[in-house]
Amino acid sequence: MQGLLLLVFAKHQHLPFIQIISTKSIPTGLYGYWGNKGGVNICLKLYGYYVSIINCHLPPHMANNDQRLEHFDQILEMQNVGRHDIPNILDHDLILWFGDMNFRIEDFGLHFVRESIKNRCYADLWQKDQLNIAKRQDPLLREFQEGPLHFPPTYKFDKNSDNYDTSEKKRKPAWTDRILWRLKRQPHAGSYTPELPVPDFSLSLRSYISHMMYTISDHKPVSGTFDLEVNFWAAWHLAEEQLCWATSPNTPALDSNLKPVVFIPMITLMHEGLWTTENDILISYSSTPDFLSSSWDWIGLYKVGLRHINDYVSYVWVGDNQVSSSDGLNQVYISVNNIPETEDQFLLCYYSNSLQSVVGISNPFKIQPRAILQDDPLGEAQPRI
């Protein structure tokens, strides 16, 4: 894609519970061949729930609203992952959709729009916003939520200024840059008994703002901050109760909508003893019963603050460097020759080749530098760190 970039960052403690399912780009410009318009997508599994993140760039200009809606549908249709548990993009528990959607403000003239912005009277403009109009008419689009537009339209500005377009075209300001989300509809109330809690997977908007101080583009950037809550206890309690129902006569079967919330990593990593740069590092790890290891799995040594799985300082193949394996406990080693002498904090990450994801991570730790011997005035050798 041309000019579309999608990056996902996570705190390291969440890595074992994030599995990248797929990445995809969908060009929609020039009959589907040109990547100046379209979308890019990352589908991931987060604590057992499926999340799809989409960044898009839709066709511009006031008259192309129908084309924008067609591209919106086209991006949705081409996002199918092809897995039996999520055959369709709409089967994801959460869809986050954002980008330059290029929707404009209809009917009102340039002077009225600019005066409304100047006086911070946005309510009339909201009613004529093409995206809001489409949401009132389209049942599927209506399922996507958006925060209130309490900030000025973010397009179009003269570059390196805070002035709306003063060129000959004098384009009418509009909220072209948007952030939407869709939570999968909850099962009908009849799927659960009133005594049991529903698994809690909820998203709440904390802020939805524009950043007017940036002037390098003819758009002003927009950001949204969300709280995503996964209630592990409610989900575990519901799974336990439904399992009891399924094993009792004349009771409903397990609800197919129930998701197994993952809160125990597939791999638990432990480092043995005090680590120094004088000896090989011995690593012990255990796995959950359902984890399928591969000879291509590896354990990487990382500095805290890693930005990519390839940012390792050193790594070992779990098969090649195995020391022992018994009763579900495995041991591998990292050669002392591959251990740096530094005061940084480190992490160990177990990477599963079959899942293409980190499935285990250690607590942060330090590696003690090599002890250098020196003679003291009394002639006795003393360790010096």
mmCIF file of C-alpha atoms in Angstrom:
data_model
loop_
_atom_site.group_PDB
_atom_site.id
_atom_site.type_symbol
_atom_site.label_atom_id
_atom_site.label_comp_id
_atom_site.label_asym_id
_atom_site.label_seq_id
_atom_site.Cartn_x
_atom_site.Cartn_y
_atom_site.Cartn_z
ATOM 1 C CA MET A 1 0.000 0.000 0.000
ATOM 2 C CA GLN A 2 1.127 3.558 -0.695
ATOM 3 C CA GLY A 3 1.199 5.745 2.394
ATOM 4 C CA LEU A 4 -0.683 3.380 4.728
ATOM 5 C CA LEU A 5 1.173 2.064 7.751
ATOM 6 C CA LEU A 6 -0.187 0.101 10.702
ATOM 7 C CA LEU A 7 1.956 -0.513 13.793
ATOM 8 C CA VAL A 8 0.911 -2.382 16.934
ATOM 9 C CA PHE A 9 2.808 -1.904 20.202
ATOM 10 C CA ALA A 10 2.280 -3.856 23.422
ATOM 11 C CA LYS A 11 3.791 -3.902 26.888
ATOM 12 C CA HIS A 12 6.055 -6.917 27.182
ATOM 13 C CA GLN A 13 3.920 -8.589 29.876
ATOM 14 C CA HIS A 14 1.076 -8.940 27.347
ATOM 15 C CA LEU A 15 3.189 -10.615 24.630
ATOM 16 C CA PRO A 16 2.472 -14.262 25.593
ATOM 17 C CA PHE A 17 -1.251 -13.536 25.246
ATOM 18 C CA ILE A 18 -1.085 -11.895 21.815
ATOM 19 C CA GLN A 19 -1.052 -14.085 18.742
ATOM 20 C CA ILE A 20 -0.830 -12.525 15.285
ATOM 21 C CA ILE A 21 -3.303 -14.431 13.108
ATOM 22 C CA SER A 22 -2.832 -12.590 9.830
ATOM 23 C CA THR A 23 -1.808 -9.352 8.133
ATOM 24 C CA LYS A 24 -3.365 -8.181 4.898
ATOM 25 C CA SER A 25 -3.492 -5.228 2.505
ATOM 26 C CA ILE A 26 -6.462 -4.468 0.254
ATOM 27 C CA PRO A 27 -5.859 -1.985 -2.581
ATOM 28 C CA THR A 28 -9.058 -0.415 -3.911
ATOM 29 C CA GLY A 29 -7.650 2.341 -6.126
ATOM 30 C CA LEU A 30 -7.827 2.045 -9.930
ATOM 31 C CA TYR A 31 -10.186 -0.949 -9.968
ATOM 32 C CA GLY A 32 -8.376 -2.706 -7.153
ATOM 33 C CA TYR A 33 -4.866 -2.508 -8.598
ATOM 34 C CA TRP A 34 -3.492 0.763 -7.260
ATOM 35 C CA GLY A 35 -2.575 1.003 -3.582
ATOM 36 C CA ASN A 36 -3.206 4.727 -3.105
ATOM 37 C CA LYS A 37 -6.616 3.814 -1.658
ATOM 38 C CA GLY A 38 -7.676 0.801 0.376
ATOM 39 C CA GLY A 39 -6.897 -0.694 3.767
ATOM 40 C CA VAL A 40 -4.300 -2.585 5.784
ATOM 41 C CA ASN A 41 -5.298 -5.009 8.512
ATOM 42 C CA ILE A 42 -3.802 -6.905 11.442
ATOM 43 C CA CYS A 43 -5.884 -9.690 12.942
ATOM 44 C CA LEU A 44 -4.737 -10.928 16.331
ATOM 45 C CA LYS A 45 -5.869 -13.091 19.201
ATOM 46 C CA LEU A 46 -5.796 -11.217 22.503
ATOM 47 C CA TYR A 47 -6.289 -13.232 25.705
ATOM 48 C CA GLY A 48 -8.444 -15.640 23.694
ATOM 49 C CA TYR A 49 -10.515 -12.942 21.955
ATOM 50 C CA TYR A 50 -10.215 -12.026 18.281
ATOM 51 C CA VAL A 51 -9.387 -8.406 17.443
ATOM 52 C CA SER A 52 -9.124 -6.898 13.965
ATOM 53 C CA ILE A 53 -7.359 -3.547 13.462
ATOM 54 C CA ILE A 54 -7.853 -1.736 10.149
ATOM 55 C CA ASN A 55 -6.272 1.442 8.795
ATOM 56 C CA CYS A 56 -7.850 2.790 5.603
ATOM 57 C CA HIS A 57 -7.761 5.564 3.027
ATOM 58 C CA LEU A 58 -11.066 6.036 1.164
ATOM 59 C CA PRO A 59 -11.806 8.034 -2.021
ATOM 60 C CA PRO A 60 -11.874 11.856 -1.665
ATOM 61 C CA HIS A 61 -14.218 14.654 -2.854
ATOM 62 C CA MET A 62 -17.758 15.580 -1.901
ATOM 63 C CA ALA A 63 -19.451 13.775 -4.807
ATOM 64 C CA ASN A 64 -17.783 10.389 -4.186
ATOM 65 C CA ASN A 65 -19.697 9.389 -1.056
ATOM 66 C CA ASP A 66 -21.248 6.313 -2.681
ATOM 67 C CA GLN A 67 -17.788 5.216 -3.801
ATOM 68 C CA ARG A 68 -16.480 5.644 -0.257
ATOM 69 C CA LEU A 69 -19.225 3.382 1.070
ATOM 70 C CA GLU A 70 -18.497 0.830 -1.663
ATOM 71 C CA HIS A 71 -14.807 0.763 -0.707
ATOM 72 C CA PHE A 72 -15.779 0.421 2.948
ATOM 73 C CA ASP A 73 -17.819 -2.683 2.091
ATOM 74 C CA GLN A 74 -15.091 -3.979 -0.245
ATOM 75 C CA ILE A 75 -12.446 -3.774 2.482
ATOM 76 C CA LEU A 76 -14.783 -5.645 4.830
ATOM 77 C CA GLU A 77 -15.527 -8.375 2.291
ATOM 78 C CA MET A 78 -11.843 -9.006 1.561
ATOM 79 C CA GLN A 79 -10.834 -9.299 5.222
ATOM 80 C CA ASN A 80 -11.979 -12.884 5.735
ATOM 81 C CA VAL A 81 -9.331 -14.830 7.652
ATOM 82 C CA GLY A 82 -10.512 -18.271 6.545
ATOM 83 C CA ARG A 83 -10.375 -19.920 9.978
ATOM 84 C CA HIS A 84 -13.220 -22.119 11.130
ATOM 85 C CA ASP A 85 -13.578 -20.186 14.394
ATOM 86 C CA ILE A 86 -13.632 -16.758 12.672
ATOM 87 C CA PRO A 87 -14.700 -17.355 9.054
ATOM 88 C CA ASN A 88 -15.798 -13.734 8.623
ATOM 89 C CA ILE A 89 -14.385 -10.375 9.668
ATOM 90 C CA LEU A 90 -17.630 -9.686 11.519
ATOM 91 C CA ASP A 91 -17.006 -12.737 13.713
ATOM 92 C CA HIS A 92 -14.201 -10.852 15.456
ATOM 93 C CA ASP A 93 -14.975 -9.837 19.008
ATOM 94 C CA LEU A 94 -13.657 -6.348 18.318
ATOM 95 C CA ILE A 95 -12.985 -4.376 15.133
ATOM 96 C CA LEU A 96 -11.024 -1.125 15.384
ATOM 97 C CA TRP A 97 -11.303 0.867 12.161
ATOM 98 C CA PHE A 98 -9.636 4.212 11.555
ATOM 99 C CA GLY A 99 -7.959 6.339 8.918
ATOM 100 C CA ASP A 100 -8.586 9.047 6.348
ATOM 101 C CA MET A 101 -12.148 8.101 5.483
ATOM 102 C CA ASN A 102 -12.686 11.333 3.521
ATOM 103 C CA PHE A 103 -16.348 11.815 4.484
ATOM 104 C CA ARG A 104 -17.480 15.424 3.976
ATOM 105 C CA ILE A 105 -20.130 17.874 5.241
ATOM 106 C CA GLU A 106 -23.115 18.155 2.885
ATOM 107 C CA ASP A 107 -25.471 21.031 2.022
ATOM 108 C CA PHE A 108 -23.961 23.833 4.086
ATOM 109 C CA GLY A 109 -21.850 26.400 2.313
ATOM 110 C CA LEU A 110 -18.231 27.244 3.040
ATOM 111 C CA HIS A 111 -19.040 30.443 4.973
ATOM 112 C CA PHE A 112 -21.578 28.734 7.253
ATOM 113 C CA VAL A 113 -19.207 25.844 8.005
ATOM 114 C CA ARG A 114 -16.307 28.154 8.831
ATOM 115 C CA GLU A 115 -18.463 30.378 11.051
ATOM 116 C CA SER A 116 -19.793 27.315 12.882
ATOM 117 C CA ILE A 117 -16.228 26.147 13.489
ATOM 118 C CA LYS A 118 -15.167 29.608 14.635
ATOM 119 C CA ASN A 119 -18.026 29.686 17.162
ATOM 120 C CA ARG A 120 -17.552 26.008 18.131
ATOM 121 C CA CYS A 121 -21.122 25.252 17.051
ATOM 122 C CA TYR A 122 -20.622 21.733 15.744
ATOM 123 C CA ALA A 123 -24.100 20.221 16.283
ATOM 124 C CA ASP A 124 -25.551 21.392 12.950
ATOM 125 C CA LEU A 125 -22.441 20.179 11.123
ATOM 126 C CA TRP A 126 -22.717 16.715 12.696
ATOM 127 C CA GLN A 127 -26.183 16.280 11.199
ATOM 128 C CA LYS A 128 -24.807 16.830 7.704
ATOM 129 C CA ASP A 129 -21.662 14.750 8.130
ATOM 130 C CA GLN A 130 -21.769 12.045 5.447
ATOM 131 C CA LEU A 131 -20.591 9.285 7.783
ATOM 132 C CA ASN A 132 -23.281 10.096 10.354
ATOM 133 C CA ILE A 133 -25.891 10.194 7.593
ATOM 134 C CA ALA A 134 -24.717 6.798 6.276
ATOM 135 C CA LYS A 135 -24.837 5.292 9.776
ATOM 136 C CA ARG A 136 -28.488 6.318 10.098
ATOM 137 C CA GLN A 137 -29.307 4.514 6.858
ATOM 138 C CA ASP A 138 -27.012 1.454 6.816
ATOM 139 C CA PRO A 139 -27.710 -1.282 9.434
ATOM 140 C CA LEU A 140 -24.156 -2.684 9.306
ATOM 141 C CA LEU A 141 -22.434 0.683 9.483
ATOM 142 C CA ARG A 142 -24.728 1.548 12.381
ATOM 143 C CA GLU A 143 -23.024 -1.203 14.419
ATOM 144 C CA PHE A 144 -19.780 0.790 14.348
ATOM 145 C CA GLN A 145 -19.522 3.268 17.185
ATOM 146 C CA GLU A 146 -17.666 6.565 17.302
ATOM 147 C CA GLY A 147 -16.891 9.069 20.010
ATOM 148 C CA PRO A 148 -18.376 12.586 19.948
ATOM 149 C CA LEU A 149 -16.763 15.030 17.519
ATOM 150 C CA HIS A 150 -15.925 17.720 20.054
ATOM 151 C CA PHE A 151 -12.960 18.929 18.022
ATOM 152 C CA PRO A 152 -12.826 21.071 14.842
ATOM 153 C CA PRO A 153 -12.847 19.417 11.418
ATOM 154 C CA THR A 154 -9.374 18.113 10.661
ATOM 155 C CA TYR A 155 -9.255 18.843 6.909
ATOM 156 C CA LYS A 156 -8.223 20.772 4.833
ATOM 157 C CA PHE A 157 -5.460 23.063 6.133
ATOM 158 C CA ASP A 158 -2.754 25.061 4.451
ATOM 159 C CA LYS A 159 0.478 23.246 5.155
ATOM 160 C CA ASN A 160 2.628 24.656 7.958
ATOM 161 C CA SER A 161 -0.288 26.673 9.303
ATOM 162 C CA ASP A 162 -3.539 26.506 11.261
ATOM 163 C CA ASN A 163 -5.552 28.092 8.444
ATOM 164 C CA TYR A 164 -8.208 26.185 6.582
ATOM 165 C CA ASP A 165 -7.624 25.918 2.823
ATOM 166 C CA THR A 166 -6.988 29.348 1.265
ATOM 167 C CA SER A 167 -6.073 28.010 -2.188
ATOM 168 C CA GLU A 168 -8.225 28.610 -5.247
ATOM 169 C CA LYS A 169 -10.155 25.412 -4.514
ATOM 170 C CA LYS A 170 -11.035 26.557 -0.949
ATOM 171 C CA ARG A 171 -12.155 23.090 0.067
ATOM 172 C CA LYS A 172 -14.851 23.013 2.721
ATOM 173 C CA PRO A 173 -13.601 21.778 6.121
ATOM 174 C CA ALA A 174 -14.652 18.259 7.104
ATOM 175 C CA TRP A 175 -14.036 15.512 9.668
ATOM 176 C CA THR A 176 -12.199 13.234 7.269
ATOM 177 C CA ASP A 177 -10.055 11.475 9.895
ATOM 178 C CA ARG A 178 -12.108 9.104 12.041
ATOM 179 C CA ILE A 179 -11.826 6.281 14.570
ATOM 180 C CA LEU A 180 -14.611 3.677 14.722
ATOM 181 C CA TRP A 181 -15.068 0.446 16.611
ATOM 182 C CA ARG A 182 -17.475 -2.469 16.647
ATOM 183 C CA LEU A 183 -17.949 -4.968 19.457
ATOM 184 C CA LYS A 184 -19.454 -8.264 18.431
ATOM 185 C CA ARG A 185 -23.068 -8.434 19.478
ATOM 186 C CA GLN A 186 -23.546 -10.298 22.717
ATOM 187 C CA PRO A 187 -25.550 -13.559 22.674
ATOM 188 C CA HIS A 188 -29.252 -13.290 23.417
ATOM 189 C CA ALA A 189 -30.171 -13.103 27.061
ATOM 190 C CA GLY A 190 -31.680 -16.575 26.821
ATOM 191 C CA SER A 191 -28.240 -18.074 26.217
ATOM 192 C CA TYR A 192 -27.350 -17.636 29.886
ATOM 193 C CA THR A 193 -29.165 -18.080 33.129
ATOM 194 C CA PRO A 194 -29.766 -14.890 35.150
ATOM 195 C CA GLU A 195 -27.666 -16.222 38.020
ATOM 196 C CA LEU A 196 -24.481 -16.339 35.954
ATOM 197 C CA PRO A 197 -22.302 -13.400 34.893
ATOM 198 C CA VAL A 198 -21.668 -12.817 31.209
ATOM 199 C CA PRO A 199 -17.965 -12.923 30.198
ATOM 200 C CA ASP A 200 -16.773 -9.334 30.349
ATOM 201 C CA PHE A 201 -15.081 -8.139 27.177
ATOM 202 C CA SER A 202 -15.820 -4.448 26.965
ATOM 203 C CA LEU A 203 -14.350 -1.370 25.357
ATOM 204 C CA SER A 204 -14.823 2.140 26.702
ATOM 205 C CA LEU A 205 -13.635 5.359 25.101
ATOM 206 C CA ARG A 206 -11.494 7.528 27.345
ATOM 207 C CA SER A 207 -10.638 10.324 24.895
ATOM 208 C CA TYR A 208 -11.208 11.234 21.238
ATOM 209 C CA ILE A 209 -9.283 14.346 20.228
ATOM 210 C CA SER A 210 -7.458 16.094 17.423
ATOM 211 C CA HIS A 211 -3.950 17.490 17.682
ATOM 212 C CA MET A 212 -4.093 20.932 16.142
ATOM 213 C CA MET A 213 -0.465 21.828 16.915
ATOM 214 C CA TYR A 214 0.865 19.658 14.060
ATOM 215 C CA THR A 215 1.219 21.529 10.767
ATOM 216 C CA ILE A 216 3.295 19.299 8.481
ATOM 217 C CA SER A 217 0.199 18.005 6.650
ATOM 218 C CA ASP A 218 -3.050 19.374 5.265
ATOM 219 C CA HIS A 219 -4.739 17.099 7.850
ATOM 220 C CA LYS A 220 -4.648 17.348 11.628
ATOM 221 C CA PRO A 221 -3.988 14.003 13.349
ATOM 222 C CA VAL A 222 -6.670 12.389 15.496
ATOM 223 C CA SER A 223 -6.169 9.997 18.400
ATOM 224 C CA GLY A 224 -8.422 7.846 20.534
ATOM 225 C CA THR A 225 -7.640 6.311 23.922
ATOM 226 C CA PHE A 226 -9.604 3.262 25.044
ATOM 227 C CA ASP A 227 -9.890 0.963 28.028
ATOM 228 C CA LEU A 228 -10.302 -2.685 27.020
ATOM 229 C CA GLU A 229 -11.481 -4.850 29.892
ATOM 230 C CA VAL A 230 -11.343 -8.637 30.034
ATOM 231 C CA ASN A 231 -12.906 -10.083 33.170
ATOM 232 C CA PHE A 232 -11.032 -13.355 33.669
ATOM 233 C CA TRP A 233 -13.015 -14.376 36.744
ATOM 234 C CA ALA A 234 -16.414 -13.949 35.112
ATOM 235 C CA ALA A 235 -15.347 -15.948 32.049
ATOM 236 C CA TRP A 236 -13.794 -18.741 34.135
ATOM 237 C CA HIS A 237 -16.846 -18.948 36.393
ATOM 238 C CA LEU A 238 -19.194 -19.147 33.426
ATOM 239 C CA ALA A 239 -17.104 -21.869 31.743
ATOM 240 C CA GLU A 240 -17.102 -23.919 34.948
ATOM 241 C CA GLU A 241 -20.872 -23.605 35.408
ATOM 242 C CA GLN A 242 -21.648 -24.444 31.784
ATOM 243 C CA LEU A 243 -19.425 -27.493 32.005
ATOM 244 C CA CYS A 244 -21.522 -28.647 34.965
ATOM 245 C CA TRP A 245 -24.707 -28.128 32.972
ATOM 246 C CA ALA A 246 -23.398 -30.107 30.013
ATOM 247 C CA THR A 247 -22.542 -33.108 32.200
ATOM 248 C CA SER A 248 -25.972 -33.149 33.858
ATOM 249 C CA PRO A 249 -29.074 -34.751 32.301
ATOM 250 C CA ASN A 250 -31.703 -32.563 30.659
ATOM 251 C CA THR A 251 -29.506 -29.457 30.646
ATOM 252 C CA PRO A 252 -28.322 -27.206 27.819
ATOM 253 C CA ALA A 253 -25.083 -27.913 26.009
ATOM 254 C CA LEU A 254 -22.090 -25.628 26.239
ATOM 255 C CA ASP A 255 -22.708 -22.258 24.664
ATOM 256 C CA SER A 256 -20.815 -22.025 21.377
ATOM 257 C CA ASN A 257 -20.331 -18.286 21.949
ATOM 258 C CA LEU A 258 -18.267 -18.865 25.067
ATOM 259 C CA LYS A 259 -14.630 -17.956 24.567
ATOM 260 C CA PRO A 260 -11.828 -19.658 26.521
ATOM 261 C CA VAL A 261 -10.143 -16.637 28.104
ATOM 262 C CA VAL A 262 -6.394 -17.227 28.123
ATOM 263 C CA PHE A 263 -4.621 -15.933 31.219
ATOM 264 C CA ILE A 264 -1.924 -18.614 31.677
ATOM 265 C CA PRO A 265 0.976 -18.478 29.176
ATOM 266 C CA MET A 266 1.695 -21.602 27.138
ATOM 267 C CA ILE A 267 5.338 -21.448 28.228
ATOM 268 C CA THR A 268 6.646 -20.515 31.676
ATOM 269 C CA LEU A 269 10.305 -19.478 31.615
ATOM 270 C CA MET A 270 12.630 -19.615 34.610
ATOM 271 C CA HIS A 271 16.293 -18.732 34.867
ATOM 272 C CA GLU A 272 18.428 -20.845 37.171
ATOM 273 C CA GLY A 273 20.417 -19.095 39.900
ATOM 274 C CA LEU A 274 22.436 -15.906 39.570
ATOM 275 C CA TRP A 275 23.312 -15.103 35.997
ATOM 276 C CA THR A 276 26.791 -13.847 35.227
ATOM 277 C CA THR A 277 28.916 -13.444 32.124
ATOM 278 C CA GLU A 278 31.344 -16.050 33.469
ATOM 279 C CA ASN A 279 29.208 -19.150 32.860
ATOM 280 C CA ASP A 280 26.713 -20.486 30.383
ATOM 281 C CA ILE A 281 23.127 -19.472 31.235
ATOM 282 C CA LEU A 282 20.811 -22.336 32.119
ATOM 283 C CA ILE A 283 17.130 -21.803 31.269
ATOM 284 C CA SER A 284 14.289 -23.978 32.505
ATOM 285 C CA TYR A 285 10.804 -23.870 31.051
ATOM 286 C CA SER A 286 7.532 -25.755 31.303
ATOM 287 C CA SER A 287 4.606 -25.858 28.893
ATOM 288 C CA THR A 288 0.853 -26.298 29.120
ATOM 289 C CA PRO A 289 -0.494 -29.731 28.098
ATOM 290 C CA ASP A 290 -2.023 -28.424 24.865
ATOM 291 C CA PHE A 291 1.145 -26.709 23.599
ATOM 292 C CA LEU A 292 2.751 -28.354 20.551
ATOM 293 C CA SER A 293 6.444 -27.595 20.377
ATOM 294 C CA SER A 294 8.491 -27.536 17.195
ATOM 295 C CA SER A 295 12.157 -28.094 16.444
ATOM 296 C CA TRP A 296 12.078 -24.585 14.982
ATOM 297 C CA ASP A 297 11.025 -22.970 18.270
ATOM 298 C CA TRP A 298 13.629 -20.742 19.868
ATOM 299 C CA ILE A 299 14.311 -18.719 23.002
ATOM 300 C CA GLY A 300 15.672 -15.208 22.585
ATOM 301 C CA LEU A 301 17.561 -13.007 25.018
ATOM 302 C CA TYR A 302 16.312 -9.407 24.734
ATOM 303 C CA LYS A 303 16.963 -6.069 26.329
ATOM 304 C CA VAL A 304 13.880 -4.677 28.067
ATOM 305 C CA GLY A 305 12.174 -2.353 25.586
ATOM 306 C CA LEU A 306 12.366 -4.643 22.540
ATOM 307 C CA ARG A 307 10.501 -3.319 19.521
ATOM 308 C CA HIS A 308 10.446 -6.413 17.330
ATOM 309 C CA ILE A 309 10.893 -10.157 17.664
ATOM 310 C CA ASN A 310 14.161 -9.829 15.699
ATOM 311 C CA ASP A 311 15.668 -7.436 18.268
ATOM 312 C CA TYR A 312 17.254 -10.311 20.195
ATOM 313 C CA VAL A 313 20.744 -10.012 21.666
ATOM 314 C CA SER A 314 21.177 -13.765 21.398
ATOM 315 C CA TYR A 315 18.991 -16.825 20.790
ATOM 316 C CA VAL A 316 19.075 -20.613 20.971
ATOM 317 C CA TRP A 317 17.062 -23.314 19.244
ATOM 318 C CA VAL A 318 15.250 -25.225 21.980
ATOM 319 C CA GLY A 319 16.056 -28.541 20.296
ATOM 320 C CA ASP A 320 19.722 -27.953 19.542
ATOM 321 C CA ASN A 321 20.629 -26.518 22.961
ATOM 322 C CA GLN A 322 18.530 -28.810 25.109
ATOM 323 C CA VAL A 323 20.181 -30.081 28.285
ATOM 324 C CA SER A 324 17.375 -32.217 29.704
ATOM 325 C CA SER A 325 13.652 -32.891 29.431
ATOM 326 C CA SER A 326 11.560 -34.727 32.004
ATOM 327 C CA ASP A 327 8.155 -34.441 33.688
ATOM 328 C CA GLY A 328 7.198 -31.430 31.589
ATOM 329 C CA LEU A 329 10.311 -29.474 32.608
ATOM 330 C CA ASN A 330 12.864 -28.684 29.910
ATOM 331 C CA GLN A 331 16.302 -27.120 30.172
ATOM 332 C CA VAL A 332 18.378 -25.354 27.534
ATOM 333 C CA TYR A 333 21.473 -23.184 27.737
ATOM 334 C CA ILE A 334 22.852 -20.016 26.189
ATOM 335 C CA SER A 335 26.607 -20.010 25.670
ATOM 336 C CA VAL A 336 28.537 -17.487 27.744
ATOM 337 C CA ASN A 337 30.163 -16.335 24.501
ATOM 338 C CA ASN A 338 26.793 -14.906 23.396
ATOM 339 C CA ILE A 339 26.095 -12.939 26.566
ATOM 340 C CA PRO A 340 26.872 -9.194 26.494
ATOM 341 C CA GLU A 341 28.490 -7.353 29.373
ATOM 342 C CA THR A 342 26.112 -4.489 30.094
ATOM 343 C CA GLU A 343 24.074 -3.006 32.922
ATOM 344 C CA ASP A 344 20.813 -3.274 30.932
ATOM 345 C CA GLN A 345 17.857 -5.337 32.056
ATOM 346 C CA PHE A 346 16.974 -8.398 29.997
ATOM 347 C CA LEU A 347 14.032 -10.649 29.161
ATOM 348 C CA LEU A 348 13.747 -14.173 27.819
ATOM 349 C CA CYS A 349 11.084 -14.806 25.173
ATOM 350 C CA TYR A 350 9.988 -18.204 23.858
ATOM 351 C CA TYR A 351 8.961 -17.942 20.207
ATOM 352 C CA SER A 352 6.651 -20.582 18.731
ATOM 353 C CA ASN A 353 7.307 -21.115 15.041
ATOM 354 C CA SER A 354 3.935 -22.787 14.411
ATOM 355 C CA LEU A 355 1.990 -19.964 16.099
ATOM 356 C CA GLN A 356 4.355 -17.254 14.816
ATOM 357 C CA SER A 357 4.104 -15.583 18.211
ATOM 358 C CA VAL A 358 5.769 -15.185 21.590
ATOM 359 C CA VAL A 359 4.135 -17.712 23.936
ATOM 360 C CA GLY A 360 6.273 -17.234 27.044
ATOM 361 C CA ILE A 361 8.241 -14.425 28.622
ATOM 362 C CA SER A 362 10.353 -14.160 31.761
ATOM 363 C CA ASN A 363 10.442 -11.436 34.380
ATOM 364 C CA PRO A 364 13.080 -8.738 33.793
ATOM 365 C CA PHE A 365 16.517 -9.508 35.216
ATOM 366 C CA LYS A 366 20.116 -8.335 35.133
ATOM 367 C CA ILE A 367 23.221 -10.287 34.138
ATOM 368 C CA GLN A 368 26.136 -9.661 36.464
ATOM 369 C CA PRO A 369 29.327 -8.550 34.654
ATOM 370 C CA ARG A 370 32.396 -10.734 34.574
ATOM 371 C CA ALA A 371 34.415 -10.683 37.818
ATOM 372 C CA ILE A 372 37.959 -9.435 37.175
ATOM 373 C CA LEU A 373 40.610 -10.523 39.639
ATOM 374 C CA GLN A 374 43.137 -8.023 40.915
ATOM 375 C CA ASP A 375 45.783 -8.168 43.605
ATOM 376 C CA ASP A 376 45.259 -6.163 46.799
ATOM 377 C CA PRO A 377 48.127 -4.510 48.694
ATOM 378 C CA LEU A 378 48.448 -7.617 50.866
ATOM 379 C CA GLY A 379 49.020 -9.740 47.826
ATOM 380 C CA GLU A 380 45.641 -11.542 47.963
ATOM 381 C CA ALA A 381 43.529 -11.873 44.857
ATOM 382 C CA GLN A 382 40.156 -10.088 45.226
ATOM 383 C CA PRO A 383 37.193 -10.203 42.885
ATOM 384 C CA ARG A 384 36.316 -6.841 41.318
ATOM 385 C CA ILE A 385 32.972 -6.307 39.611
#
